[in-house]
Amino acid sequence: MMRFNTLVRNPADWMTGAHPERGAVLTSRIRLARNLRRHPFPGWAKREQRAEAFSLLRPAVEALPAMKDAFSQELSDLSSVQKQVLVERHLASREHAARGDGSGIVIERRQTFSFMLNEEDHLRMQAIRPGLQLQATFEALSALDTALESSLEFAFDPTLGYLTTCPTNLGTGLRASAMLHLPGLVLGDQIGQVLQAVGKIGLAVRGLYGEGTESLGNLYQISNQSTLGESEETIIRHLERVIAQVAHHEQNAREKLLEDDPEMVADKIGRAYGVLRHAHIIDSKEALNHLSLLRLGGSVGIFPASTAPLCDSLLMEIQPAHLQHHTGRKLSPEERDSIRAKIIRERLQNHPSPDKSNPSPAETGPDDGSATPSDDS
Amino acid sequence: MKKCDFCDSKATVFLTQLVDGQTKKVCLCDQCAQERGVTDPTGFSLADLILGGIAAAAAATQSGEGPPPPQGSGKKCPACGFTMEDLHRVRRFGCAECYTAFRDEIGPMLRGMHRGPSHVGKVPAGLAALHVKHQRLQDLRGRLEQAIASENYEEAAGIRDEIKALGE
């Protein structure tokens, strides 16, 4: 059985540069909700009923070939910091991390697949991949879902589809989402318009960090809301098209910024670099916002292309639970701010200085195919 | 002081979400935010909160205002004992059977929530044949109604035979 430290020692596949181009779309994530037909939903089940469901779910998931040598634990056997690390890595939901007895998690070695057992639903399975590839991510996860059907009987109704604890997930039980980095739209003051347009067509947009539509680090998540009345393919095609358009707008916004005011862009990125490289005390908010600019620098040619994946893994590493796991003890907020600064300084030690001789948004190429709206009519 | 939308405590979490082009806002206190998982930026949907409101409205119509409901409240899921009042309280169902027990109540609730009223996606392999039969039956029943409405009795009889042959 894989140990926790082994699991989290390496960054997830989707966090590192496994994907050749890293532009506006950081990750694609698919979540499917499933329930056992003959067992009450976890929130309504009695303790022993929940345990019974768990005893069916866990071996079924562990037996999947893709989950060979996976990390598998009951939540009551994990510390609160460990659970929080999983939340920060997007491998467990915050709601799930609050659970204990009778709930569990099974995570594939490369952290691509994760199965939450007795979450709000009996089974919440998830797959994450880098870049914009929702359809491929869905297909990979759907294959595991199909494989599970041979050992588990899922609750399904011909009219309502897969039956879920909350009616907002009925039908496909599918939540598809992408994480986007949109500094160009934020700096160009167009973010409000774009997000409003996305909201208007029935998709949900939220800042990844921070409250409401305000976002730290210029990171946003776009996902589907409706799960009933459309097929998985339709939901995903629609979402991918919209996300590709947003990425395209982001690219245009970057180009325009560099054309209109290259000094301002170089100044912002240079200052962010200076602070991150030399700060000794930095809170999460300041770090996220500067890392966002550093990442932008990587995609407009002020920094090498390797800067973006570096920023992406730093985004995780500087979160509170990761810091505490890293140091092996509970930290006060003040201690966290110094350790956060130290980690960032170390990681940037050999990072080249800004080169503003030829900033160009085209330098990163076609932006993993997401820079232009996909032609899938 | 801004009050929590769910209890009267001081609101500390302010949530704004764009849904169908409308800005929806919810204010919550620390505790309600925790309970509802609102602090999780990845897994939270405002729809879950609003659903509470819909269920509350449904409960209000059931309790005597407006036209009398077809069935009184107090109805229980035969499998798990869940009631509509429980739905209002926890905004989640008790088990898969609840969807059969409360089918009439659920229909209107889904209207504002989803693109359509019925599932058109993936079907578990073991149920695929059953699902095809279900859709075929629905289709035949629709055609039967049309045939009867247009007094095409010969066709109606044929369709009725087909339905019988499917075992219904």
PDB file of C-alpha atoms in Angstrom, chain A residues 29 34 36-37 39-41 44 87 90 92-95 120 138 142-143 145-146 149 154-172 175 192 195-196 199-213 221 225-232 238, chain B residues 12-23 34-37 39-48 51 80-83 86-87 89-100 103 106 109-110 113-127 130-131 134-135 138:
ATOM      1  CA  ARG A  29     -11.097  18.178 -14.485  1.00  0.00           C
ATOM      2  CA  ARG A  34     -22.469   7.636  -8.513  1.00  0.00           C
ATOM      3  CA  LEU A  36     -25.230   2.342  -4.861  1.00  0.00           C
ATOM      4  CA  ARG A  37     -28.759   1.301  -5.671  1.00  0.00           C
ATOM      5  CA  HIS A  39     -27.958   1.619   0.106  1.00  0.00           C
ATOM      6  CA  PRO A  40     -29.124   4.884   1.645  1.00  0.00           C
ATOM      7  CA  PHE A  41     -27.028   7.902   0.609  1.00  0.00           C
ATOM      8  CA  TRP A  44     -28.741   9.793   5.515  1.00  0.00           C
ATOM      9  CA  VAL A  87      -7.761  19.428  -0.700  1.00  0.00           C
ATOM     10  CA  HIS A  90      -7.654  19.129  -5.686  1.00  0.00           C
ATOM     11  CA  ALA A  92     -10.350  15.657  -2.203  1.00  0.00           C
ATOM     12  CA  SER A  93     -13.180  18.116  -1.719  1.00  0.00           C
ATOM     13  CA  ARG A  94     -13.189  20.302   1.360  1.00  0.00           C
ATOM     14  CA  GLU A  95     -16.452  18.691   2.377  1.00  0.00           C
ATOM     15  CA  GLU A 120     -21.910  13.396  -0.366  1.00  0.00           C
ATOM     16  CA  PHE A 138     -13.904  12.225 -19.506  1.00  0.00           C
ATOM     17  CA  SER A 142     -15.824   6.971 -17.954  1.00  0.00           C
ATOM     18  CA  ALA A 143     -13.912   3.787 -18.761  1.00  0.00           C
ATOM     19  CA  ASP A 145     -16.871   4.025 -14.280  1.00  0.00           C
ATOM     20  CA  THR A 146     -17.910   1.352 -16.782  1.00  0.00           C
ATOM     21  CA  GLU A 149     -20.380  -1.505 -13.080  1.00  0.00           C
ATOM     22  CA  PHE A 154     -25.364   1.976  -9.451  1.00  0.00           C
ATOM     23  CA  ALA A 155     -28.629   3.789  -8.787  1.00  0.00           C
ATOM     24  CA  PHE A 156     -30.054   4.730 -12.184  1.00  0.00           C
ATOM     25  CA  ASP A 157     -33.480   5.833 -13.341  1.00  0.00           C
ATOM     26  CA  PRO A 158     -34.471   5.764 -17.037  1.00  0.00           C
ATOM     27  CA  THR A 159     -35.845   9.326 -16.828  1.00  0.00           C
ATOM     28  CA  LEU A 160     -33.618  10.946 -14.232  1.00  0.00           C
ATOM     29  CA  GLY A 161     -30.380   9.148 -15.088  1.00  0.00           C
ATOM     30  CA  TYR A 162     -27.820   8.518 -12.382  1.00  0.00           C
ATOM     31  CA  LEU A 163     -29.468   9.270  -9.060  1.00  0.00           C
ATOM     32  CA  THR A 164     -27.478  11.585  -6.819  1.00  0.00           C
ATOM     33  CA  THR A 165     -27.877  12.771  -3.261  1.00  0.00           C
ATOM     34  CA  CYS A 166     -28.383  16.351  -4.418  1.00  0.00           C
ATOM     35  CA  PRO A 167     -30.763  16.879  -7.353  1.00  0.00           C
ATOM     36  CA  THR A 168     -28.365  19.456  -8.825  1.00  0.00           C
ATOM     37  CA  ASN A 169     -26.180  16.520  -9.972  1.00  0.00           C
ATOM     38  CA  LEU A 170     -28.908  14.261 -11.405  1.00  0.00           C
ATOM     39  CA  GLY A 171     -28.642  12.720 -14.851  1.00  0.00           C
ATOM     40  CA  THR A 172     -25.031  12.486 -15.921  1.00  0.00           C
ATOM     41  CA  ARG A 175     -19.145  18.194 -13.380  1.00  0.00           C
ATOM     42  CA  GLY A 192     -15.932  41.294 -15.883  1.00  0.00           C
ATOM     43  CA  LEU A 195     -17.106  36.267 -17.090  1.00  0.00           C
ATOM     44  CA  GLN A 196     -20.547  37.769 -17.360  1.00  0.00           C
ATOM     45  CA  GLY A 199     -22.341  33.132 -16.859  1.00  0.00           C
ATOM     46  CA  LYS A 200     -25.069  34.146 -19.262  1.00  0.00           C
ATOM     47  CA  ILE A 201     -24.875  30.859 -21.133  1.00  0.00           C
ATOM     48  CA  GLY A 202     -25.505  28.750 -18.070  1.00  0.00           C
ATOM     49  CA  LEU A 203     -21.960  27.980 -16.984  1.00  0.00           C
ATOM     50  CA  ALA A 204     -20.581  28.674 -13.535  1.00  0.00           C
ATOM     51  CA  VAL A 205     -17.501  30.847 -13.108  1.00  0.00           C
ATOM     52  CA  ARG A 206     -15.686  31.383  -9.903  1.00  0.00           C
ATOM     53  CA  GLY A 207     -12.339  32.564  -8.657  1.00  0.00           C
ATOM     54  CA  LEU A 208     -10.213  29.638  -7.617  1.00  0.00           C
ATOM     55  CA  TYR A 209      -8.938  31.471  -4.576  1.00  0.00           C
ATOM     56  CA  GLY A 210     -10.695  34.369  -2.899  1.00  0.00           C
ATOM     57  CA  GLU A 211     -14.348  35.238  -2.684  1.00  0.00           C
ATOM     58  CA  GLY A 212     -17.065  35.535  -5.283  1.00  0.00           C
ATOM     59  CA  THR A 213     -15.943  36.759  -8.674  1.00  0.00           C
ATOM     60  CA  GLN A 221     -12.680  27.967 -12.797  1.00  0.00           C
ATOM     61  CA  GLN A 225     -24.153  23.726 -13.973  1.00  0.00           C
ATOM     62  CA  SER A 226     -26.778  21.592 -15.631  1.00  0.00           C
ATOM     63  CA  THR A 227     -26.316  17.814 -15.508  1.00  0.00           C
ATOM     64  CA  LEU A 228     -29.688  16.621 -16.796  1.00  0.00           C
ATOM     65  CA  GLY A 229     -31.153  16.889 -20.289  1.00  0.00           C
ATOM     66  CA  GLU A 230     -27.888  16.877 -22.226  1.00  0.00           C
ATOM     67  CA  SER A 231     -25.421  14.089 -22.914  1.00  0.00           C
ATOM     68  CA  GLU A 232     -21.920  14.133 -21.446  1.00  0.00           C
ATOM     69  CA  HIS A 238     -20.131  23.226 -25.212  1.00  0.00           C
TER      70      HIS A 238
ATOM     71  CA  THR B  12     -18.733  36.909   7.284  1.00  0.00           C
ATOM     72  CA  VAL B  13     -18.815  35.034   3.988  1.00  0.00           C
ATOM     73  CA  PHE B  14     -20.199  36.818   0.954  1.00  0.00           C
ATOM     74  CA  LEU B  15     -20.711  34.791  -2.113  1.00  0.00           C
ATOM     75  CA  THR B  16     -21.406  36.025  -5.617  1.00  0.00           C
ATOM     76  CA  GLN B  17     -21.950  33.736  -8.542  1.00  0.00           C
ATOM     77  CA  LEU B  18     -22.971  34.348 -12.115  1.00  0.00           C
ATOM     78  CA  VAL B  19     -25.680  31.933 -13.116  1.00  0.00           C
ATOM     79  CA  ASP B  20     -27.443  32.351 -16.443  1.00  0.00           C
ATOM     80  CA  GLY B  21     -26.216  35.921 -16.575  1.00  0.00           C
ATOM     81  CA  GLN B  22     -27.735  36.841 -13.262  1.00  0.00           C
ATOM     82  CA  THR B  23     -25.626  37.787 -10.326  1.00  0.00           C
ATOM     83  CA  GLN B  34     -18.775  25.604   6.927  1.00  0.00           C
ATOM     84  CA  GLU B  35     -21.876  23.435   7.114  1.00  0.00           C
ATOM     85  CA  ARG B  36     -22.724  24.115   3.506  1.00  0.00           C
ATOM     86  CA  GLY B  37     -19.220  23.666   2.241  1.00  0.00           C
ATOM     87  CA  THR B  39     -15.572  27.639   1.857  1.00  0.00           C
ATOM     88  CA  ASP B  40     -14.637  25.086  -0.757  1.00  0.00           C
ATOM     89  CA  PRO B  41     -14.113  27.079  -3.933  1.00  0.00           C
ATOM     90  CA  THR B  42     -13.882  23.942  -6.034  1.00  0.00           C
ATOM     91  CA  GLY B  43     -16.909  21.973  -5.022  1.00  0.00           C
ATOM     92  CA  PHE B  44     -19.533  24.514  -4.199  1.00  0.00           C
ATOM     93  CA  SER B  45     -22.488  25.548  -6.236  1.00  0.00           C
ATOM     94  CA  LEU B  46     -24.935  28.277  -5.396  1.00  0.00           C
ATOM     95  CA  ALA B  47     -27.620  26.043  -6.867  1.00  0.00           C
ATOM     96  CA  ASP B  48     -27.338  23.893  -3.768  1.00  0.00           C
ATOM     97  CA  LEU B  51     -32.405  24.579  -3.850  1.00  0.00           C
ATOM     98  CA  CYS B  80     -35.526   5.001   4.012  1.00  0.00           C
ATOM     99  CA  GLY B  81     -38.215   7.026   5.786  1.00  0.00           C
ATOM    100  CA  PHE B  82     -37.124  10.324   4.243  1.00  0.00           C
ATOM    101  CA  THR B  83     -39.740  13.147   4.031  1.00  0.00           C
ATOM    102  CA  ASP B  86     -36.082  16.456   5.516  1.00  0.00           C
ATOM    103  CA  LEU B  87     -35.264  17.664   2.020  1.00  0.00           C
ATOM    104  CA  ARG B  89     -33.727  20.752   6.103  1.00  0.00           C
ATOM    105  CA  VAL B  90     -30.734  19.027   4.528  1.00  0.00           C
ATOM    106  CA  ARG B  91     -31.274  19.811   0.814  1.00  0.00           C
ATOM    107  CA  ARG B  92     -30.227  16.264  -0.039  1.00  0.00           C
ATOM    108  CA  PHE B  93     -32.227  13.089  -0.581  1.00  0.00           C
ATOM    109  CA  GLY B  94     -32.094   9.953   1.572  1.00  0.00           C
ATOM    110  CA  CYS B  95     -31.720   7.169  -0.982  1.00  0.00           C
ATOM    111  CA  ALA B  96     -32.301   6.242  -4.614  1.00  0.00           C
ATOM    112  CA  GLU B  97     -35.914   5.215  -3.848  1.00  0.00           C
ATOM    113  CA  CYS B  98     -36.746   8.780  -2.717  1.00  0.00           C
ATOM    114  CA  TYR B  99     -36.738   9.801  -6.383  1.00  0.00           C
ATOM    115  CA  THR B 100     -39.600   7.390  -7.014  1.00  0.00           C
ATOM    116  CA  ARG B 103     -41.384  12.008  -8.255  1.00  0.00           C
ATOM    117  CA  ILE B 106     -39.197  16.692  -7.789  1.00  0.00           C
ATOM    118  CA  MET B 109     -37.877  21.561  -8.728  1.00  0.00           C
ATOM    119  CA  LEU B 110     -35.693  20.410 -11.607  1.00  0.00           C
ATOM    120  CA  MET B 113     -31.952  23.668 -12.384  1.00  0.00           C
ATOM    121  CA  HIS B 114     -31.247  21.699 -15.552  1.00  0.00           C
ATOM    122  CA  ARG B 115     -31.396  21.974 -19.340  1.00  0.00           C
ATOM    123  CA  GLY B 116     -34.022  19.294 -19.703  1.00  0.00           C
ATOM    124  CA  PRO B 117     -36.329  17.068 -17.669  1.00  0.00           C
ATOM    125  CA  SER B 118     -34.892  13.725 -18.707  1.00  0.00           C
ATOM    126  CA  HIS B 119     -31.583  11.974 -19.016  1.00  0.00           C
ATOM    127  CA  VAL B 120     -29.968  11.618 -22.428  1.00  0.00           C
ATOM    128  CA  GLY B 121     -26.457  10.587 -21.450  1.00  0.00           C
ATOM    129  CA  LYS B 122     -24.570   7.489 -20.437  1.00  0.00           C
ATOM    130  CA  VAL B 123     -26.511   4.418 -19.329  1.00  0.00           C
ATOM    131  CA  PRO B 124     -24.998   1.617 -17.216  1.00  0.00           C
ATOM    132  CA  ALA B 125     -24.163  -1.260 -19.553  1.00  0.00           C
ATOM    133  CA  GLY B 126     -26.331  -3.710 -17.614  1.00  0.00           C
ATOM    134  CA  LEU B 127     -29.324  -1.426 -17.981  1.00  0.00           C
ATOM    135  CA  LEU B 130     -33.818  -1.884 -20.366  1.00  0.00           C
ATOM    136  CA  HIS B 131     -33.200   1.759 -21.143  1.00  0.00           C
ATOM    137  CA  HIS B 134     -38.112   2.277 -21.773  1.00  0.00           C
ATOM    138  CA  GLN B 135     -37.480   4.847 -24.488  1.00  0.00           C
ATOM    139  CA  GLN B 138     -42.370   6.149 -24.257  1.00  0.00           C
TER     140      GLN B 138
END
